[in-house]
Amino acid sequence: MSLAQQFAAYTEWRTQLSAGLDVFRKWLSENELSDAQTDLRIALLLEKLREDRLHVAFVAEFSRGKSELINAIFFADYGSRMLPSTAGRTTMCPTELMYDPDKPPCIELLPIQTRETSTSISEYKRFPEEWKVIPLDTESADAMQEALRSVSEVERVSPVVAEKFGFSSGDKQSAVVRLAEDGLVEIPRWRHAIINFPHPLLKQGLVILDTPGLNAIGTEPELTLSLLPNAHAVLFILAADTGVTQSDLAIWNEHIGAPGGRKKGRIVVLNKIDSMWDELKSEEEINAEITKQTNSCAWTLDLPSSQIFPISAQKALVAKINNDGALLKRSRLPDLESALSEVLIPAKQEIIHENTGAEFADIYMRMRGLLESRLAGLREQLGELTELRGKNKGVVEYMMGKVRIEKEEFESGLQRYYAVRSVFSQLTNKLFGHLGLDALRTLTSSTRATMIEATFSKTLSDAMKNFFNVTRANLGKSDGEISEILAMMEAIYKKFSVEHGLKLGTPTTFSLIRYQKDIDRLEYWCDTHLNTMFQLLTHKKDKVTQKFFEEVATQVRRAFERANRDAETWLKAVMAPMETQVREHQIQLKRRLESIKRIHQATDTLEDRINELEHVENSLVAQIRSIEKVGQGVQRVLKKPVIRRNMRSAA
């Protein structure tokens, strides 16, 4: 199965899952079981599936054949190179290839001058007027190639201007741009590019991130703080003729294989193996040399050799264009494509299974519990009425009194429920007192004031450390409050289940561990790129302060925004079953009492009422069987693997 076919299979799986959830939503509506909260939760699940994207990032130093590899994997069907792929630097700015059906095919380019502001790329995406738009003529390969060359455009500026945009210049090895004889330097014309292109894989939700080399990566920290860490797969490209160079190793250590970074979905590509195809050597000798270079790269990067994929992107592109099966096999690209799908698709499917599966299971169990509660209440009522057959009015009065007492006891128990709701509200306020954005804004403001007023490097360093210490402490306190809420809800669930027969199960759990890991990753980046003695001594105080708040604090805020959204969703989900069951039990008790009152007033209605309840009982049993069938249908799709991993996995 080709990579395109595997992506198509994943898209079909996602479509089936959406269809199953939609059937479940319609079933709830038709059976009058839905409510506003449940509708919202299912709508959010469907929206996430619709917006689902698979992000693949290509990272390499200059001249490693990165753009050629993207051409070979994704654009060979067009019969030519779509992305610029020549010797030297071709990708001058981070470039995203994706498809948005609401926009025409085009290239959106963010001017490099936007670096002067403190606004991130993700923020600029909300303001289309800031981007230059170049239309894409998808009917003409030549016109597309010409348009796509815009991502390689440069402009010549003075070193002062280059420095202002984040490009250090000079003769040093660490310089991003080189000083020409006329005293000017070349810098990218664009800060970021988005190519909106109706490629079949992009239509299915694939997003390709093409990155520039090491020095250019360093000038756009949003790449290393957000885009690369959040990619589902990262392909790191080396050249077979050079192996792992110092600059390659720097990229690997700083941005891909860094401690605390994500390990899954990282694939190393050893490109240009055709440079080792020597006509004076046998195929066995050539393969032995490729294996030797593969093992050397694996040792240097501290990876198993099975995670290194030697290929020739250029020969693979030629083979695909010319339909040359033998050359394609020799290029070894199919091995990489298979590994990419084995890493990417199961990993993404696992994420959706975890998120959608847990949320769906909670909604399903709540709805099923509601039906079972109705059935249990109805059978209790049916049993009471059956016992009244042939009994005198005194027995009916006794039964009526018994149900009335039970109703009063439940209403008395409701005081405990209302008390729990009050405590729940207090704990929720405490939780958002630490997790909420107001607390983070206060911390950010105080940290900024300290850094602006600082006269010593140590004060700057301590302010940054304190920012992370307080942030982590707030997450820790929030986790404690979540545990307290969960323990309280577990106790009240159990109490109402035992005392009043409510079908509550166990409350949904929630943890902030993923956000704690985000903060750890951001602090590691800060400690290795910003809060170092070298940076503090060689950069002006205001520059360090600006970089910290533009790059690090912004990402921390985004992590907290996500945590707040997830916490709010969980709080609603953990209280909803209790509210639903309490309301349902009240209705059932009221119906039982009214039913016995009617029997008391007219005994000839007893059999009619029993027959009526038996009919309702049969309907409820049928509903439970029906919801089981619908729920099992969704679960089957969730558990269905799109592809099966083979023995050579890159995960």
XYZ file of C-alpha atoms in Angstrom:
651
model
C 0.000 0.000 0.000
C 1.473 3.369 -1.043
C 1.784 6.350 1.273
C -1.122 8.056 -0.514
C -3.281 4.931 -0.094
C -2.410 4.724 3.614
C -3.341 8.363 4.120
C -6.571 7.727 2.232
C -7.277 4.779 4.566
C -6.709 7.021 7.584
C -9.059 9.668 6.144
C -11.701 7.003 5.538
C -11.319 5.802 9.150
C -11.750 9.348 10.407
C -14.842 9.790 8.188
C -16.344 6.564 9.555
C -15.733 7.747 13.110
C -17.425 11.088 12.394
C -20.376 9.260 10.824
C -20.681 6.990 13.880
C -20.689 9.971 16.253
C -23.283 11.718 14.098
C -25.515 8.606 14.185
C -25.146 8.569 17.991
C -26.090 12.257 18.227
C -29.175 11.762 16.036
C -30.178 8.677 18.040
C -30.061 10.686 21.295
C -32.169 13.424 19.724
C -34.749 10.996 18.313
C -35.031 9.233 21.675
C -35.321 12.529 23.602
C -32.177 11.816 25.615
C -30.107 14.759 24.437
C -29.447 17.967 26.327
C -27.487 21.146 25.609
C -24.316 19.940 27.374
C -24.285 16.559 25.594
C -24.970 18.209 22.212
C -22.067 20.593 22.790
C -19.662 17.787 23.757
C -20.475 15.710 20.673
C -20.321 18.810 18.443
C -16.807 19.553 19.791
C -15.703 15.976 19.045
C -17.007 16.242 15.474
C -15.348 19.642 15.019
C -11.985 18.261 16.193
C -12.263 15.396 13.706
C -13.162 17.793 10.881
C -10.180 20.022 11.698
C -7.814 17.095 12.307
C -4.400 17.630 10.747
C -1.316 15.432 10.368
C 1.802 17.596 10.692
C 5.082 16.417 9.145
C 8.174 18.614 9.506
C 11.276 18.355 7.301
C 14.412 19.637 9.043
C 17.935 19.852 7.669
C 20.943 22.057 7.218
C 21.322 23.680 3.786
C 21.982 21.487 0.717
C 20.837 18.186 2.216
C 18.134 17.642 -0.435
C 15.195 18.440 1.836
C 13.023 20.135 -0.807
C 13.904 17.387 -3.307
C 12.695 14.795 -0.792
C 9.367 16.632 -0.402
C 9.094 16.710 -4.196
C 9.808 12.975 -4.433
C 7.315 11.957 -1.743
C 4.442 14.312 -2.486
C 4.751 15.995 -5.908
C 6.200 13.408 -8.318
C 2.783 12.988 -9.970
C 3.145 16.494 -11.424
C 6.001 15.313 -13.633
C 8.531 17.902 -12.454
C 9.981 19.623 -9.392
C 7.293 21.756 -7.776
C 9.349 23.133 -4.879
C 12.615 24.904 -5.813
C 15.419 22.352 -5.457
C 18.821 23.495 -6.630
C 22.314 23.638 -5.161
C 22.637 26.019 -2.229
C 19.895 27.624 -0.158
C 16.395 27.222 -1.592
C 14.051 27.327 1.425
C 14.794 30.721 2.947
C 11.849 30.868 5.358
C 9.684 28.291 7.184
C 7.082 27.104 4.682
C 3.813 25.312 5.434
C 2.109 23.321 2.693
C -1.550 22.671 3.454
C -5.044 22.958 2.019
C -7.871 25.186 3.177
C -10.990 24.762 0.981
C -12.205 28.216 2.040
C -9.274 29.852 0.230
C -8.227 29.724 -3.440
C -4.876 28.047 -4.285
C -2.249 30.622 -3.379
C 0.980 31.429 -1.558
C 0.705 33.690 1.504
C 3.948 35.430 2.440
C 4.611 37.267 5.699
C 7.167 40.088 5.202
C 10.410 39.862 7.178
C 9.732 43.396 8.486
C 7.107 41.924 10.868
C 10.056 40.750 12.982
C 10.241 44.314 14.297
C 7.011 43.751 16.227
C 6.504 41.514 19.244
C 3.783 39.569 17.400
C 4.179 35.845 16.706
C 3.489 34.098 13.386
C 0.423 32.350 14.826
C -0.988 35.747 15.824
C -0.322 37.159 12.345
C -2.335 34.274 10.859
C -5.417 36.004 12.243
C -4.700 39.131 10.156
C -4.743 38.218 6.427
C -4.126 41.830 5.380
C -0.546 41.550 6.728
C 0.353 38.836 4.194
C 1.253 39.182 0.517
C -0.856 36.752 -1.557
C 0.358 35.209 -4.833
C -2.273 33.197 -6.774
C -1.371 29.626 -7.805
C -2.355 28.426 -11.274
C -2.746 24.698 -10.559
C -3.384 23.980 -14.256
C 0.144 25.031 -15.246
C 3.214 23.337 -13.753
C 5.477 26.099 -15.113
C 3.334 28.860 -13.573
C 3.295 27.008 -10.242
C 7.061 26.554 -10.251
C 7.520 30.254 -10.927
C 5.173 31.205 -8.080
C 6.780 28.755 -5.669
C 10.220 30.306 -6.238
C 8.999 33.249 -4.168
C 9.805 31.342 -0.956
C 13.488 31.590 -1.964
C 13.492 35.372 -2.391
C 16.062 37.465 -0.539
C 16.798 41.141 -0.091
C 20.040 43.002 0.593
C 20.171 45.170 3.705
C 22.754 46.731 5.989
C 24.117 44.687 8.929
C 22.246 47.009 11.327
C 18.891 46.218 9.675
C 19.758 42.492 9.530
C 20.577 42.510 13.244
C 17.260 44.251 13.961
C 15.438 41.376 12.224
C 17.378 38.768 14.209
C 20.098 37.896 11.669
C 23.588 38.220 13.085
C 26.240 38.940 10.447
C 29.985 38.832 10.074
C 32.712 36.287 9.405
C 32.100 34.162 12.471
C 31.010 30.538 12.001
C 27.916 31.282 14.092
C 26.792 34.169 11.879
C 23.435 33.666 10.171
C 24.294 35.823 7.137
C 27.628 36.779 5.564
C 28.883 40.304 4.965
C 29.510 41.034 1.245
C 32.252 43.280 -0.109
C 29.795 46.175 -0.534
C 28.974 46.034 3.186
C 25.461 44.599 2.683
C 24.062 41.206 3.639
C 21.399 38.955 2.124
C 18.439 38.051 4.327
C 15.162 36.253 3.524
C 12.484 38.548 2.086
C 9.786 36.599 3.914
C 9.406 35.544 7.523
C 6.929 32.705 6.871
C 5.143 31.188 3.861
C 1.871 29.256 3.623
C 1.206 27.393 0.375
C -2.476 26.572 -0.037
C -2.515 23.798 -2.599
C -5.249 21.219 -3.467
C -2.955 18.167 -3.389
C -4.867 14.937 -2.566
C -2.873 14.334 0.646
C -3.125 17.963 1.730
C -6.878 17.796 1.143
C -6.995 14.861 3.555
C -5.444 16.948 6.335
C -1.702 16.537 5.805
C 0.373 19.627 6.658
C 4.018 19.719 5.532
C 6.454 22.058 7.279
C 9.598 22.810 5.268
C 12.208 24.526 7.430
C 15.373 26.477 6.591
C 18.801 25.562 7.972
C 20.126 25.791 11.530
C 20.892 29.515 11.699
C 17.555 30.468 10.151
C 15.759 28.125 12.575
C 17.409 29.940 15.453
C 16.064 33.296 14.284
C 12.423 32.109 14.512
C 12.007 30.490 17.948
C 8.318 29.786 17.302
C 9.608 26.954 15.112
C 11.506 25.277 17.946
C 9.063 26.186 20.714
C 5.807 25.267 18.976
C 5.812 24.073 15.372
C 8.502 21.370 15.616
C 7.534 20.003 19.087
C 3.888 19.716 17.976
C 4.658 17.952 14.678
C 3.468 14.340 14.585
C 6.572 13.336 12.621
C 9.909 15.079 12.085
C 12.175 13.960 9.235
C 15.781 14.977 9.876
C 17.777 14.868 6.628
C 21.523 14.196 6.415
C 23.758 13.821 3.366
C 25.269 10.369 2.773
C 28.533 11.803 1.431
C 29.196 13.890 4.589
C 27.417 11.956 7.329
C 26.695 13.910 10.515
C 28.460 17.286 10.362
C 28.890 19.672 13.292
C 25.968 21.823 12.111
C 23.805 18.694 11.651
C 24.651 17.612 15.170
C 23.809 21.076 16.504
C 20.338 20.929 14.925
C 19.784 17.413 16.294
C 20.918 18.218 19.823
C 19.184 21.601 20.090
C 15.930 21.075 18.239
C 15.098 17.414 17.621
C 16.850 14.971 19.943
C 17.045 17.401 22.883
C 16.489 16.012 26.421
C 12.888 16.465 27.488
C 11.803 16.693 23.859
C 9.334 14.410 22.140
C 10.914 11.105 21.035
C 8.170 9.460 19.020
C 7.871 10.147 15.316
C 11.497 11.219 14.813
C 12.967 9.752 11.587
C 16.506 10.310 10.284
C 16.990 10.277 6.504
C 20.441 9.674 5.010
C 19.939 11.275 1.596
C 22.048 11.262 -1.594
C 23.140 7.608 -1.432
C 23.439 7.834 -5.241
C 26.748 9.642 -4.583
C 27.996 6.240 -3.370
C 26.829 4.361 -6.466
C 30.226 3.557 -7.976
C 30.192 1.687 -11.302
C 33.574 0.140 -10.454
C 32.115 -1.503 -7.339
C 29.693 -4.383 -6.986
C 26.183 -3.890 -5.565
C 27.283 -5.755 -2.414
C 30.229 -3.391 -1.905
C 28.015 -0.336 -2.411
C 25.420 -1.651 0.061
C 28.189 -2.394 2.588
C 29.395 1.227 2.359
C 25.851 2.556 2.789
C 25.363 0.276 5.816
C 28.674 1.464 7.288
C 27.652 5.124 6.905
C 24.185 4.354 8.337
C 25.718 2.701 11.416
C 28.142 5.604 11.861
C 25.257 8.132 11.817
C 23.253 5.977 14.222
C 26.187 5.862 16.658
C 26.741 9.644 16.457
C 23.048 10.426 17.043
C 22.666 7.654 19.651
C 19.886 5.955 17.717
C 19.230 2.382 16.560
C 20.309 1.932 12.924
C 16.718 0.886 12.098
C 15.754 4.526 12.645
C 18.131 5.745 9.902
C 16.778 5.526 6.335
C 19.349 5.740 3.511
C 17.695 7.007 0.301
C 18.221 8.981 -2.886
C 15.456 11.576 -3.159
C 16.680 12.766 -6.576
C 16.703 9.265 -8.102
C 13.343 8.480 -6.483
C 11.814 11.593 -8.091
C 13.242 10.622 -11.496
C 12.013 7.043 -11.040
C 8.482 8.150 -10.181
C 8.301 10.629 -13.078
C 9.627 8.014 -15.549
C 7.704 5.132 -13.946
C 10.981 3.250 -13.408
C 10.256 0.579 -10.790
C 13.839 -0.745 -10.608
C 15.317 2.726 -9.993
C 12.626 3.507 -7.400
C 13.491 0.318 -5.511
C 17.212 1.156 -5.651
C 16.485 4.676 -4.323
C 14.993 2.990 -1.190
C 12.318 5.704 -0.916
C 9.467 3.149 -0.503
C 11.096 2.005 2.788
C 10.988 5.586 4.096
C 7.403 6.135 2.920
C 6.322 2.952 4.680
C 8.092 3.985 7.886
C 6.592 7.477 7.705
C 3.063 6.109 7.497
C 3.809 3.573 10.266
C 4.996 6.360 12.558
C 2.545 9.055 11.622
C -0.798 7.350 11.146
C -0.862 5.015 14.196
C 0.478 7.830 16.405
C -2.243 10.216 15.241
C -4.878 7.475 15.444
C -3.771 6.759 19.015
C -4.194 10.451 19.952
C -7.703 10.538 18.473
C -8.547 7.218 20.140
C -7.450 8.558 23.533
C -9.242 11.900 23.211
C -12.392 10.862 21.349
C -12.622 7.423 22.975
C -12.585 8.719 26.543
C -15.024 11.538 25.821
C -17.419 9.304 23.858
C -17.272 6.552 26.502
C -18.201 9.075 29.190
C -21.183 10.409 27.196
C -22.284 6.894 26.233
C -22.100 5.552 29.802
C -24.016 8.566 31.096
C -26.815 8.094 28.564
C -26.926 4.341 29.087
C -26.890 4.860 32.861
C -29.833 7.222 32.465
C -31.836 4.585 30.567
C -30.919 1.889 33.095
C -31.953 4.202 35.914
C -35.296 4.785 34.200
C -35.751 1.048 33.714
C -34.879 0.275 37.361
C -37.309 2.963 38.574
C -40.051 1.743 36.279
C -39.606 -1.889 37.348
C -39.758 -0.819 40.974
C -42.969 1.051 40.231
C -44.325 -1.924 38.274
C -43.501 -4.253 41.165
C -45.333 -1.982 43.607
C -48.450 -1.853 41.425
C -48.413 -5.607 40.800
C -48.406 -6.161 44.584
C -51.540 -4.001 44.835
C -53.614 -6.435 42.760
C -56.581 -7.540 44.876
C -55.516 -5.413 47.839
C -57.840 -3.061 49.735
C -57.547 0.723 49.946
C -55.669 0.498 53.248
C -52.759 -1.301 51.581
C -52.791 1.242 48.744
C -52.659 4.059 51.310
C -49.742 2.319 53.058
C -47.874 2.013 49.766
C -48.596 5.652 48.955
C -47.235 6.682 52.356
C -44.119 4.568 51.818
C -43.351 6.243 48.457
C -44.069 9.673 49.952
C -41.538 8.973 52.758
C -38.980 7.812 50.175
C -39.557 11.015 48.189
C -39.140 13.150 51.319
C -35.947 11.276 52.272
C -34.520 11.868 48.789
C -35.421 15.554 48.908
C -33.788 15.739 52.315
C -30.702 14.076 50.785
C -30.740 16.753 48.106
C -29.494 19.203 50.727
C -26.256 17.224 50.658
C -26.210 17.500 46.853
C -26.738 21.265 46.995
C -23.965 21.510 49.584
C -21.673 19.545 47.238
C -22.525 21.937 44.412
C -21.601 24.862 46.637
C -18.256 23.264 47.604
C -17.715 22.301 43.944
C -18.164 25.956 42.985
C -15.686 27.075 45.676
C -13.077 24.493 44.585
C -13.582 25.500 40.944
C -12.895 29.140 41.854
C -9.752 28.057 43.739
C -8.651 25.976 40.750
C -8.957 28.865 38.312
C -7.355 31.169 40.866
C -4.135 29.236 40.177
C -4.737 27.876 36.684
C -6.591 30.886 35.282
C -5.056 33.431 32.951
C -5.481 36.291 35.452
C -2.883 34.717 37.745
C -0.531 34.190 34.790
C -0.990 37.804 33.637
C -0.118 39.047 37.134
C 3.007 36.858 37.201
C 4.012 37.984 33.702
C 3.621 41.665 34.633
C 5.677 41.340 37.837
C 8.391 39.354 35.992
C 8.552 41.965 33.237
C 8.882 44.792 35.794
C 11.692 42.947 37.608
C 13.594 42.294 34.364
C 13.209 45.883 33.126
C 14.464 47.283 36.438
C 17.314 44.744 36.745
C 20.853 46.122 36.845
C 22.679 42.754 37.105
C 22.589 39.627 34.950
C 21.814 37.522 38.022
C 18.616 39.504 38.612
C 17.514 38.768 35.032
C 18.362 35.095 35.431
C 16.582 34.805 38.788
C 13.467 36.534 37.372
C 13.228 33.963 34.562
C 13.766 31.077 37.003
C 11.141 32.503 39.350
C 8.664 32.787 36.447
C 8.934 29.047 35.824
C 8.991 28.155 39.538
C 5.739 30.051 40.175
C 4.161 28.688 36.979
C 5.021 25.125 37.972
C 3.803 25.725 41.530
C 0.474 27.032 40.192
C 0.091 23.915 38.057
C 0.920 21.785 41.120
C -1.700 23.569 43.242
C -4.219 23.229 40.417
C -3.524 19.497 40.224
C -4.138 19.261 43.971
C -7.489 21.029 43.615
C -8.437 18.736 40.726
C -7.670 15.736 42.960
C -9.815 17.248 45.725
C -12.738 17.823 43.335
C -12.386 14.278 42.000
C -12.286 12.744 45.509
C -15.385 14.707 46.542
C -17.295 13.681 43.404
C -16.286 10.034 43.850
C -17.648 10.117 47.416
C -20.957 11.755 46.457
C -21.369 9.454 43.430
C -20.914 6.449 45.714
C -23.223 7.802 48.438
C -26.111 8.551 46.071
C -25.605 5.217 44.288
C -25.844 3.262 47.560
C -28.562 5.307 49.284
C -30.833 6.073 46.320
C -29.878 3.509 43.662
C -28.555 6.054 41.154
C -26.498 4.631 38.230
C -23.468 6.896 38.443
C -20.362 4.752 37.952
C -17.117 6.677 38.544
C -16.424 10.306 37.623
C -14.174 11.138 34.642
C -10.547 11.719 35.645
C -8.368 14.645 34.549
C -4.680 15.520 34.840
C -2.465 18.512 34.016
C 0.634 16.378 33.395
C 0.774 17.202 29.646
C 0.918 20.917 30.469
C 3.559 20.345 33.142
C 5.656 18.642 30.447
C 5.096 21.636 28.153
C 6.413 23.964 30.876
C 9.420 21.683 31.467
C 10.210 21.743 27.729
C 9.911 25.545 27.554
C 12.102 26.005 30.629
C 14.731 23.695 29.121
C 14.742 25.810 25.937
C 14.996 29.001 27.979
C 17.865 27.601 30.074
C 19.820 26.515 26.995
C 19.072 29.409 24.608
C 18.357 32.480 26.715
C 19.061 32.126 30.427
C 22.760 31.331 30.008
C 25.778 33.279 31.208
C 26.938 33.784 27.600
C 23.591 35.200 26.444
C 23.206 37.406 29.516
C 26.712 38.846 29.167
C 26.716 39.341 25.375
C 23.185 40.696 24.862
C 21.592 43.874 26.075
C 19.147 43.605 28.967
C 16.220 44.901 26.918
C 16.952 42.352 24.131
C 16.954 39.429 26.589
C 13.740 40.723 28.184
C 12.071 41.166 24.800
C 13.056 37.653 23.635
C 11.821 36.094 26.883
C 8.352 37.626 26.648
C 7.967 37.379 22.857
C 9.096 33.779 22.673
C 8.913 31.949 25.998
C 6.154 33.651 27.987
C 3.882 33.622 24.909
C 4.188 29.833 24.640
C 3.534 29.434 28.387
C 0.356 31.499 27.981
C -0.811 29.239 25.147
C -0.219 26.145 27.283
C -2.316 27.699 30.066
C -5.065 28.650 27.602
C -5.295 25.003 26.486
C -5.244 23.824 30.106
C -8.091 26.208 30.976
C -10.244 24.976 28.078
C -9.671 21.336 29.014
C -10.325 21.990 32.716
C -13.609 23.773 31.952
C -14.744 20.873 29.745
C -13.839 18.351 32.471
C -15.641 20.277 35.213
C -18.840 20.275 33.162
C -18.435 16.578 32.358
C -17.814 15.547 35.992
C -20.920 17.316 37.319
C -23.305 16.500 34.432
C -24.020 12.809 35.350
C -24.923 13.799 38.909
C -27.262 16.572 37.755
C -28.936 14.305 35.195
C -29.439 11.387 37.610
C -30.763 13.570 40.438
C -33.254 15.217 38.089
C -34.287 11.828 36.681
C -34.746 10.271 40.141
C -36.924 13.189 41.235
C -39.140 12.706 38.175
C -39.428 8.961 38.810
C -40.424 9.413 42.468
C -43.033 11.965 41.464
C -44.456 9.591 38.840
C -44.601 6.675 41.293
C -46.481 8.770 43.841
C -48.919 10.098 41.238
C -49.492 6.596 39.894
C -50.410 5.180 43.314
C -52.641 8.202 43.999
C -54.558 7.438 40.797
C -54.956 3.803 41.851
C -56.173 4.939 45.264
C -58.795 7.155 43.681
C -59.988 4.600 41.134
C -58.956 0.971 41.593
C -60.258 0.023 38.145
C -57.278 1.876 36.614
C -54.733 -0.513 38.211
C -54.608 -3.024 35.324
C -54.554 -0.231 32.767
C -51.613 1.360 34.559
C -49.756 -1.966 34.824
C -50.251 -2.603 31.100
C -49.088 0.928 30.330
C -45.916 0.479 32.405
C -45.171 -2.920 30.837
C -45.326 -1.269 27.424
C -42.911 1.463 28.599
C -40.652 -1.263 30.056
C -40.454 -3.006 26.685
C -39.640 0.330 25.018
C -36.834 1.032 27.519
C -35.320 -2.440 27.036
C -35.409 -1.862 23.267
C -33.773 1.571 23.738
C -30.953 0.047 25.822
C -30.321 -2.599 23.158
C -30.403 0.110 20.494
C -27.940 2.421 22.270
C -25.638 -0.579 22.828
C -25.657 -1.247 19.070
C -24.921 2.395 18.209
C -22.203 2.627 20.901
C -20.551 -0.628 19.800
C -20.486 0.708 16.232
C -18.458 3.765 17.321
C -16.181 1.613 19.514
C -15.469 -0.771 16.629
C -14.318 2.120 14.433
C -12.196 3.568 17.271
C -10.389 0.246 17.814
C -9.894 -0.497 14.115
C -6.207 -0.053 13.132
C -5.715 1.854 9.875
C -2.402 0.134 9.116
C -0.364 -2.549 10.833
C 3.261 -1.910 11.704
C 5.871 -4.175 10.151
C 9.050 -5.351 11.851
C 11.140 -2.335 10.726
C 9.439 0.494 12.629
C 10.804 3.981 13.066
C 8.839 4.662 16.212
